[in-house]
CSV table of C-alpha atoms in Angstrom, one decimal:
chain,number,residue,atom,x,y,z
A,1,UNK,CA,0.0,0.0,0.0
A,2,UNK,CA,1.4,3.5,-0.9
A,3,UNK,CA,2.0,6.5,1.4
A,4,UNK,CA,-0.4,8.1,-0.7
A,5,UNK,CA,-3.3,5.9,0.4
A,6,UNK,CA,-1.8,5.0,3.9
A,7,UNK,CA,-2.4,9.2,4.5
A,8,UNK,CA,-5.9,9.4,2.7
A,9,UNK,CA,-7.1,6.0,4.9
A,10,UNK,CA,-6.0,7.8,8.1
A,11,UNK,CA,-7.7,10.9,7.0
A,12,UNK,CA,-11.0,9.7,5.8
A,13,UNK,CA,-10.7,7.4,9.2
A,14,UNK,CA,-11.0,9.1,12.3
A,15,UNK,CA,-10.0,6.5,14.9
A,16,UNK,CA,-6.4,7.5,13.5
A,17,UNK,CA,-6.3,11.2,14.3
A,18,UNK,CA,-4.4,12.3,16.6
A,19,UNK,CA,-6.3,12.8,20.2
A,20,UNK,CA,-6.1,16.5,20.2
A,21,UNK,CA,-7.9,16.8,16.7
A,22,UNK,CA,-10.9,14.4,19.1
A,23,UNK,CA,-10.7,16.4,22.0
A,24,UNK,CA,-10.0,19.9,21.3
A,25,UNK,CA,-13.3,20.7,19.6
A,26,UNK,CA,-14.9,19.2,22.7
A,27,UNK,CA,-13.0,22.0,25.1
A,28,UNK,CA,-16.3,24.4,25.4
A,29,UNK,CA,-17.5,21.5,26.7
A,30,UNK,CA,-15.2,20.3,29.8
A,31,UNK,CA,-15.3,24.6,30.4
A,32,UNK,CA,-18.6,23.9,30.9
A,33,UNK,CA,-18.4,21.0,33.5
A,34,UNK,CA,-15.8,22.9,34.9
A,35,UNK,CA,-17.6,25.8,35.9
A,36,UNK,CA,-20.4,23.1,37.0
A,37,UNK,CA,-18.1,21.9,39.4
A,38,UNK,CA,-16.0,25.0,39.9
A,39,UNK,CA,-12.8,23.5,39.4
A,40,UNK,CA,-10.9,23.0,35.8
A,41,UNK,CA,-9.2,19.4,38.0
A,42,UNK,CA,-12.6,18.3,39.3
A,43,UNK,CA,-11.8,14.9,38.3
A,44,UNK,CA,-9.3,14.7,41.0
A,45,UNK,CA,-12.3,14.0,43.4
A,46,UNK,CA,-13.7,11.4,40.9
A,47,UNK,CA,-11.9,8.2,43.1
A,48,UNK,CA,-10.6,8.9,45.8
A,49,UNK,CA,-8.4,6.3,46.3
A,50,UNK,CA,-6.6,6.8,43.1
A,51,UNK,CA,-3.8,9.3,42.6
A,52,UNK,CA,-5.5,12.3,40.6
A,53,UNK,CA,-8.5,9.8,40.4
A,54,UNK,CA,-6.6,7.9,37.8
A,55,UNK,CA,-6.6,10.6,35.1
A,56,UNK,CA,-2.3,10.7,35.0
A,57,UNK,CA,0.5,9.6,36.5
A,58,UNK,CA,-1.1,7.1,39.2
A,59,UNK,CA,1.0,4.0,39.8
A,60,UNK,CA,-0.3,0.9,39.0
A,61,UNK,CA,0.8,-1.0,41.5
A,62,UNK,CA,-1.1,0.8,44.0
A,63,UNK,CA,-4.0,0.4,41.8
A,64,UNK,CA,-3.5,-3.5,42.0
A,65,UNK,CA,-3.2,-3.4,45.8
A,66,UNK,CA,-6.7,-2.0,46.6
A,67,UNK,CA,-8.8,-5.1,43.3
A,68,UNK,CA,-9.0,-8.8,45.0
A,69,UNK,CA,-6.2,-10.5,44.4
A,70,UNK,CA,-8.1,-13.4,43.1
A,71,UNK,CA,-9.4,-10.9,40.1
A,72,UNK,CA,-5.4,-9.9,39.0
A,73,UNK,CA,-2.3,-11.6,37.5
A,74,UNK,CA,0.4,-12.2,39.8
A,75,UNK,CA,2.8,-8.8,39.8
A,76,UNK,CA,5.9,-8.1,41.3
A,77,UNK,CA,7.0,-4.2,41.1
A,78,UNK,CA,10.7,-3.4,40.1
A,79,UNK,CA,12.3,-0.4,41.3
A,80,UNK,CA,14.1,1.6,38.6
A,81,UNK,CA,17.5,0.6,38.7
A,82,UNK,CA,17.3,-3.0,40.1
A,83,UNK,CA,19.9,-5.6,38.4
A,84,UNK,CA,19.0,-8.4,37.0
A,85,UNK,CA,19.6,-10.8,39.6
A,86,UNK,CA,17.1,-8.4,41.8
A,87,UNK,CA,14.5,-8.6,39.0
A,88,UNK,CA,15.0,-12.4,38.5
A,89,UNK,CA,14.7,-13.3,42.7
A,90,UNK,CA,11.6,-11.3,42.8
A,91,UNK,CA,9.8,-12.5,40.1
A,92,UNK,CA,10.7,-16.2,41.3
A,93,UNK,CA,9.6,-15.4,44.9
A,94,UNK,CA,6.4,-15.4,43.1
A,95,UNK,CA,6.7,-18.0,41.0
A,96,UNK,CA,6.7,-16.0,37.7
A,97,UNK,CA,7.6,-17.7,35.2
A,98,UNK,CA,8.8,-17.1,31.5
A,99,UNK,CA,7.4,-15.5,29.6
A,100,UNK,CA,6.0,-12.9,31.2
A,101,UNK,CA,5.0,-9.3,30.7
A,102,UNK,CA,7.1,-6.3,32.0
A,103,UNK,CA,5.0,-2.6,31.7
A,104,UNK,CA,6.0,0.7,33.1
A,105,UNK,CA,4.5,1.0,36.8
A,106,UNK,CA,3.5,4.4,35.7
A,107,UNK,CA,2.3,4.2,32.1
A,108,UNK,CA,-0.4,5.1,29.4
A,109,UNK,CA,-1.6,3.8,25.5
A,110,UNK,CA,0.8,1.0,26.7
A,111,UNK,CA,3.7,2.2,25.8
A,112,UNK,CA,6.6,0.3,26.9
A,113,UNK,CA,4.7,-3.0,27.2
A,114,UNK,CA,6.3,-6.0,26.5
A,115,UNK,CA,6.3,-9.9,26.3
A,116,UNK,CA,9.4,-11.3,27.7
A,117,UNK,CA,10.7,-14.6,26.4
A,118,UNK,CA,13.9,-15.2,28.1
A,119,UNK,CA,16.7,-13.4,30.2
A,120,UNK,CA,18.2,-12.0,27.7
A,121,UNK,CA,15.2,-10.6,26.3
A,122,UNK,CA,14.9,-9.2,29.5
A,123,UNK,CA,18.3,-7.4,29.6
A,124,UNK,CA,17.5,-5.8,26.0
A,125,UNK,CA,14.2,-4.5,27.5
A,126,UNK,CA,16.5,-3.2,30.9
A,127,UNK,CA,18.8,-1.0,28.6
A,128,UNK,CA,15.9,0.8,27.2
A,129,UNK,CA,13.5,1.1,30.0
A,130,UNK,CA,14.4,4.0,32.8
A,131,UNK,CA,11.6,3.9,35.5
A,132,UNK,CA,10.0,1.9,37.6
A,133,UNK,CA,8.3,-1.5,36.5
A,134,UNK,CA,6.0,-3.8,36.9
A,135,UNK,CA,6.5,-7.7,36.1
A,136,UNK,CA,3.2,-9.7,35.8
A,137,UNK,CA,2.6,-13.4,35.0
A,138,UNK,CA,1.6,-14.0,31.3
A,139,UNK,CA,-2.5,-14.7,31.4
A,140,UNK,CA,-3.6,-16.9,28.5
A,141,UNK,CA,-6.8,-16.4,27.8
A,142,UNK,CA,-7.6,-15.5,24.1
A,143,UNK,CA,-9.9,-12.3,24.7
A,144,UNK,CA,-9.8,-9.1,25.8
A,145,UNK,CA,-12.2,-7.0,26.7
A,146,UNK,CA,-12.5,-3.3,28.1
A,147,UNK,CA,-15.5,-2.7,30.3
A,148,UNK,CA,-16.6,1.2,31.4
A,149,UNK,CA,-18.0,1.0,35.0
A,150,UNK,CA,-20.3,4.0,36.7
A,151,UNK,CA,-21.6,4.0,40.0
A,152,UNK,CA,-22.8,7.2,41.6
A,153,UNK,CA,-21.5,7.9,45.6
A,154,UNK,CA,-25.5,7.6,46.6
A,155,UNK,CA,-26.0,4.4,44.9
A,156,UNK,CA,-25.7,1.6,46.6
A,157,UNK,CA,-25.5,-0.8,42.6
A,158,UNK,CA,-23.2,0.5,39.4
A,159,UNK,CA,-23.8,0.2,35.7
A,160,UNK,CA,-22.0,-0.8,32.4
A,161,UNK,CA,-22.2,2.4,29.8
A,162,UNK,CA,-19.7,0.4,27.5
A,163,UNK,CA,-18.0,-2.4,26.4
A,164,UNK,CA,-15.5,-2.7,23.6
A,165,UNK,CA,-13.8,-6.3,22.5
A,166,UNK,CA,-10.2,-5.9,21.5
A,167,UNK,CA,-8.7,-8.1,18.6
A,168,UNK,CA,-5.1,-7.9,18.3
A,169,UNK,CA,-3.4,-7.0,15.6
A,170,UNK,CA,-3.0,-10.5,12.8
A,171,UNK,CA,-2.6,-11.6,9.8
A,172,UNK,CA,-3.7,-14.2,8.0
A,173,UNK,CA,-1.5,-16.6,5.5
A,174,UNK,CA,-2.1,-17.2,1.8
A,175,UNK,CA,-0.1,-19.9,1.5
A,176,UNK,CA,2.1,-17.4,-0.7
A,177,UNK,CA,2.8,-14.4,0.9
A,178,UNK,CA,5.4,-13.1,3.5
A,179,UNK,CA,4.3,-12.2,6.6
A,180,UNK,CA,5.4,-8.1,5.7
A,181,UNK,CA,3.8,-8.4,2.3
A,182,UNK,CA,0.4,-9.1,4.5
A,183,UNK,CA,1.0,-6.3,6.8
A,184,UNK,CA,1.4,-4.1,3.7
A,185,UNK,CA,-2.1,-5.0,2.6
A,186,UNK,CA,-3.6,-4.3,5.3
A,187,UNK,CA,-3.7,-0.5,6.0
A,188,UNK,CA,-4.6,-1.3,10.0
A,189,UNK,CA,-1.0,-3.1,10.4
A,190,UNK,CA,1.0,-1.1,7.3
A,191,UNK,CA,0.2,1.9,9.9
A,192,UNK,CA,2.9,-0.3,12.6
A,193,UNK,CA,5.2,-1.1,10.1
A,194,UNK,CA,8.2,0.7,11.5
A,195,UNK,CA,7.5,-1.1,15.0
A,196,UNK,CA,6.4,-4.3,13.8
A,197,UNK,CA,9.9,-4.4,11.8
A,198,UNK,CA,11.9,-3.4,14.6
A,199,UNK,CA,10.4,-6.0,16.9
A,200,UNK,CA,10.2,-8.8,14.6
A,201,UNK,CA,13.3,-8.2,12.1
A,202,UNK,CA,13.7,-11.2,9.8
A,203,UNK,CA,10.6,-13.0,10.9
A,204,UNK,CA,8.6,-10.7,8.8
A,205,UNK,CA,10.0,-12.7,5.6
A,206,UNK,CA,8.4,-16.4,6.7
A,207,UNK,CA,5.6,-16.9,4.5
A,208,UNK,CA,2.3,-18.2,6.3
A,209,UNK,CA,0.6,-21.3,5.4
A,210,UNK,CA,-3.0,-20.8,4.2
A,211,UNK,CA,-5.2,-19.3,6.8
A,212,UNK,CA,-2.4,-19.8,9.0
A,213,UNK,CA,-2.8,-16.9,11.6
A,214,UNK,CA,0.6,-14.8,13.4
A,215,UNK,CA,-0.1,-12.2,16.2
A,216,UNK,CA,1.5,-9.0,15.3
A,217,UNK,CA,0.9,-7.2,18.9
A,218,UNK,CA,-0.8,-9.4,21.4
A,219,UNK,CA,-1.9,-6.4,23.2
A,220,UNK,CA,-5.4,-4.9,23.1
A,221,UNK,CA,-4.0,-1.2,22.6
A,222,UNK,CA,-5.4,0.5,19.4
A,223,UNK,CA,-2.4,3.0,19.6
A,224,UNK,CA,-0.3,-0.6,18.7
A,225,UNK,CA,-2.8,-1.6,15.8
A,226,UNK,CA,-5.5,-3.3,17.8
A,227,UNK,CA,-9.5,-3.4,16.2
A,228,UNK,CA,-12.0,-2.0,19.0
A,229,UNK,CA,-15.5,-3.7,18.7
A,230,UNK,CA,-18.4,-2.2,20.1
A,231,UNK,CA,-20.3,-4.6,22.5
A,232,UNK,CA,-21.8,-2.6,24.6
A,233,UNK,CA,-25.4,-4.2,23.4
A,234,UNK,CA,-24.1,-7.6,24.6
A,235,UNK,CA,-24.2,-6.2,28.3
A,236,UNK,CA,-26.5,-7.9,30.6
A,237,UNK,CA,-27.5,-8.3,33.8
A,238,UNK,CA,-25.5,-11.2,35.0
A,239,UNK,CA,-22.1,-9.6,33.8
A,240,UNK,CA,-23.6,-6.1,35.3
A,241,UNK,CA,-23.9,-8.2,38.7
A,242,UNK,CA,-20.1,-9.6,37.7
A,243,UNK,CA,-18.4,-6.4,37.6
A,244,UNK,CA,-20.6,-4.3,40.5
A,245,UNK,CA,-19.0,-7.0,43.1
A,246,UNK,CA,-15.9,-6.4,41.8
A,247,UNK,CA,-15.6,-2.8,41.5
A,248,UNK,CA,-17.4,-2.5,44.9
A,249,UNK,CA,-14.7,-4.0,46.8
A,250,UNK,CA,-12.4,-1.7,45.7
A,251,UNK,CA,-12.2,0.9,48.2
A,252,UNK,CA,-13.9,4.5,46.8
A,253,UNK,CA,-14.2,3.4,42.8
A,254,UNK,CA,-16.6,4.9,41.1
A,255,UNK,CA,-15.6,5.8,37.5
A,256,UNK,CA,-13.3,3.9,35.3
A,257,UNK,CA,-12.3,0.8,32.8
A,258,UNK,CA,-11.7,-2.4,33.6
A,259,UNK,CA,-9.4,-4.0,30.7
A,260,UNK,CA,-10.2,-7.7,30.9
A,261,UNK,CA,-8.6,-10.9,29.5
A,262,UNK,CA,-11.3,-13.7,29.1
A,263,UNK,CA,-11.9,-17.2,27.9
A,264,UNK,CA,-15.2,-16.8,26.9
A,265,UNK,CA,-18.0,-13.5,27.2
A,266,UNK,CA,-21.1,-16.3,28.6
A,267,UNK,CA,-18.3,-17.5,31.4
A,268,UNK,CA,-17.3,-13.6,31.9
A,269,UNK,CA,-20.3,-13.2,32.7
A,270,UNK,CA,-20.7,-15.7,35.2
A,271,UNK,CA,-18.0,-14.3,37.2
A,272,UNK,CA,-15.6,-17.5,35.4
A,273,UNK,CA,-12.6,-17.7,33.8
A,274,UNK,CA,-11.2,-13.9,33.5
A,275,UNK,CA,-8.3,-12.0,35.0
A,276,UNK,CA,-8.3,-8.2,35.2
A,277,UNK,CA,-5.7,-6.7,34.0
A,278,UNK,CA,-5.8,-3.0,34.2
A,279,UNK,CA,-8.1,-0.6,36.2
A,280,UNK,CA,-8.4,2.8,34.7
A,281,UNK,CA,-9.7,5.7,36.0
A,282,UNK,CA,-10.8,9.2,35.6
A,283,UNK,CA,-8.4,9.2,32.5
A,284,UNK,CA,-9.9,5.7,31.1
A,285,UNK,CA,-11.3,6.3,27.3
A,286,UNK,CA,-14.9,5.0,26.6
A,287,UNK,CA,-12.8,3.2,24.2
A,288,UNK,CA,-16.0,1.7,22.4
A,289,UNK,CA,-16.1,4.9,20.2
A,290,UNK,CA,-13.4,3.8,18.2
A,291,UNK,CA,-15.2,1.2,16.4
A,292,UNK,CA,-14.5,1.8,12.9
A,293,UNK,CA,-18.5,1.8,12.3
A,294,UNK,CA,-19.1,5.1,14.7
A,295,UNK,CA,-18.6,8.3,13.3
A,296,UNK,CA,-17.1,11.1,14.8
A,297,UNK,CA,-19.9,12.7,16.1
A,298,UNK,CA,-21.3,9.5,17.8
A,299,UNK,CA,-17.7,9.7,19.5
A,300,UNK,CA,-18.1,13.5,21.1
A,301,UNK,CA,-21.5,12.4,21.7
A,302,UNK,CA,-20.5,9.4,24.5
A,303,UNK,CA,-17.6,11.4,25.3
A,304,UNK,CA,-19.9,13.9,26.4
A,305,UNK,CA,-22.2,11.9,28.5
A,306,UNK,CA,-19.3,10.1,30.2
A,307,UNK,CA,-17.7,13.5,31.2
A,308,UNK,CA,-21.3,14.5,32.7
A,309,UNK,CA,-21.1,11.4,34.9
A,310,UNK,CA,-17.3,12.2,35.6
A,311,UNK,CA,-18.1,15.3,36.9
A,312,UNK,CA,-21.5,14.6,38.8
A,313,UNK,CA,-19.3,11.9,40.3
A,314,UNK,CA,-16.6,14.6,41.2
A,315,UNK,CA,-19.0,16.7,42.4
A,316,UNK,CA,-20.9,14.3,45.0
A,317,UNK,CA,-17.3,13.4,46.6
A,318,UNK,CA,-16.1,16.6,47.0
A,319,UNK,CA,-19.0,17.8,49.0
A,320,UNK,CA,-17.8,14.8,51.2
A,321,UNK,CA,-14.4,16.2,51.8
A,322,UNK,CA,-12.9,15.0,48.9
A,323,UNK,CA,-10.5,17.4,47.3
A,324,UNK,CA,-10.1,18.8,43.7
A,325,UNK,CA,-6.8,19.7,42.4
A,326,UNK,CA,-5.9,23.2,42.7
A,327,UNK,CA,-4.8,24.6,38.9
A,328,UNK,CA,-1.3,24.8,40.7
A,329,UNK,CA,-1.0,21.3,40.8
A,330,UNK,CA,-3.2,20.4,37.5
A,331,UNK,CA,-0.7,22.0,35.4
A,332,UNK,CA,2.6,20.4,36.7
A,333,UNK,CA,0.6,17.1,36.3
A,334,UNK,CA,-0.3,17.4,33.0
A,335,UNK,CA,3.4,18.8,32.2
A,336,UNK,CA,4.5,15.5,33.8
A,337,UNK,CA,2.6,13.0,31.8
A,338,UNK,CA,3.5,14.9,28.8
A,339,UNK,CA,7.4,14.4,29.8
A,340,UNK,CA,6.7,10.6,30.9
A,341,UNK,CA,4.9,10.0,27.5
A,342,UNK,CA,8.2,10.9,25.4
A,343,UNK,CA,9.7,8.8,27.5
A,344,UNK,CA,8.3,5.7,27.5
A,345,UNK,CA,8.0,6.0,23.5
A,346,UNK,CA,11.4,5.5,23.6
A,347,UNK,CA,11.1,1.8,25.2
């Protein structure tokens, strides 16, 4: 596929532009919940036991600590700076095995997430990487999902307002064709050519057996290639009840994303077979939107209504007590994420 058509695709599909041609139209908007509230940080006050509410730089580690155990992948965190030796007793001391997954402990668009094959693997991903880290156990389930959970301070029960399935980014053999020829047709995985190349190097010349299938990015990220699905009409009440007992035990969670692996949505539901393996906050995306079917304006629509529940939230906690963030301290965190972002790019 030429650069020619690789430029008009990303322009003709939204889900590609960058997030400040999404949100900046929408800033009349947030002005207007912000005066609502009286605070341009109300979301600070969103969950209180999250740093910022989990709109930026919260470490996920602490995040872990406060979801059952039983719900989340075995992690070990790994301070910035830790040999090898370090990393590899801590991650046994848990029985971690290889492979694994290492991610930033304070991340975002997972950026710096990787699989991690062997120890040497491990040391390549140690000369790039400058921060804290986490190391989790690999889960294996075959699905992700990402699951938007509300639930107002006053209510006793939450709700669902979106699900979105994740496919990673594949292709699929010919029988014939390389496995970078098949990227190149492809305008969803031609898009991560200059990552996929770096990460896979001479791999990308194996030709695929017919319908043979290889897993570009095994990570449900669409900023890494992934397809977001729009489920949200397959939520129902059992996998409503699921996810309320969840998200009720962790301490002062109201708004956020659950980012889910699964074997199989009737068993999710259930409360069987699943592993959580993020927690988002104020910051979390109803990430739904970016099904290639919805347009833009259906996008700025549910962005929209999830802000007004963001900041009736906000609002409800901080006439508790609950702080906002002063501007002071909105602006140096928003100046940090920005610097942490370049950053873990460079993983």
């Amino acid at each position: 596929m030429s650069n020619l058509r690789l430029k008009w695709h990303k322009l003709w599909h939204w889900e590609y532009w960058p997030l400040r041609a999404v949100y900046y139209p929408l800033f009349p908007v947030w002005l207007f919940f912000s005066v609502k509230a009286r605070s341009f940080f109300f979301f600070n006050a969103a969950n209180p036991s999250m740093k910022n509410g989990g709109m930026a730089m919260e470490s996920k580690m602490d995040i872990y600590k406060i979801i059952p155990s039983q719900h989340i992948p075995k992690t070990v965190f790994i301070p910035k700076g830790a040999s090898l030796q370090e990393i590899l007793g801590k991650k046994d001391e848990v029985c971690i095995n290889f492979p694994f997954i290492v991610k930033p402990n304070i991340g975002m668009k997972s950026f710096g997430v990787a699989k991690i094959y062997n120890e040497e693997a491990l040391c390549q991903y140690l000369k790039r990487a400058s921060t804290d880290l986490l190391i989790q156990e690999l889960i294996t389930y075959p699905n992700e999902v990402g699951v938007f959970y509300v639930r107002k301070p006053e209510q006793g029960k939450g709700s669902i307002t979106g699900i979105v399935s994740k496919e990673f980014l594949t292709v699929s053999g010919d029988g014939k064709s390389s496995v970078l020829q098949l990227i190149k047709k492809n305008p969803r995985s031609h898009l991560q050519l200059v990552v996929l190349k770096k990460r896979w190097g001479v791999a990308l010349e194996r030709v695929l057996a017919k319908d043979e299938k290889f897993v570009l990015v095994p990570y449900g990220s669409h900023t890494r290639g992934a397809k977001f699905v729009d489920r949200t009409g397959d939520c129902n009440a059992r996998l409503v009840k699921t996810i309320d007992a969840i998200c009720s035990q962790i301490p002062e969670f109201y708004y956020g994303r659950l980012d889910i692996l699964y074997h199989s949505f009737e068993e999710l539901s259930q409360g069987k077979n699943f592993k959580i393996i993020e927690v988002n906050g104020a910051g979390s995306e109803a990430t739904h939107i970016y099904d290639p079917k919805h347009s833009l304006f259906f996008a700025w629509k549910e962005i929209t209504r999830h802000w007004n529940l963001l900041c009736d939230i906000s609002i409800s906690n901080h006439k508790k007590g609950h702080p906002y963030l002063s501007f002071k301290d909105g602006r140096a965190m928003l100046k940090a994420n920005d610097a942490l972002e370049a950053q873990l790019k460079l993983i």
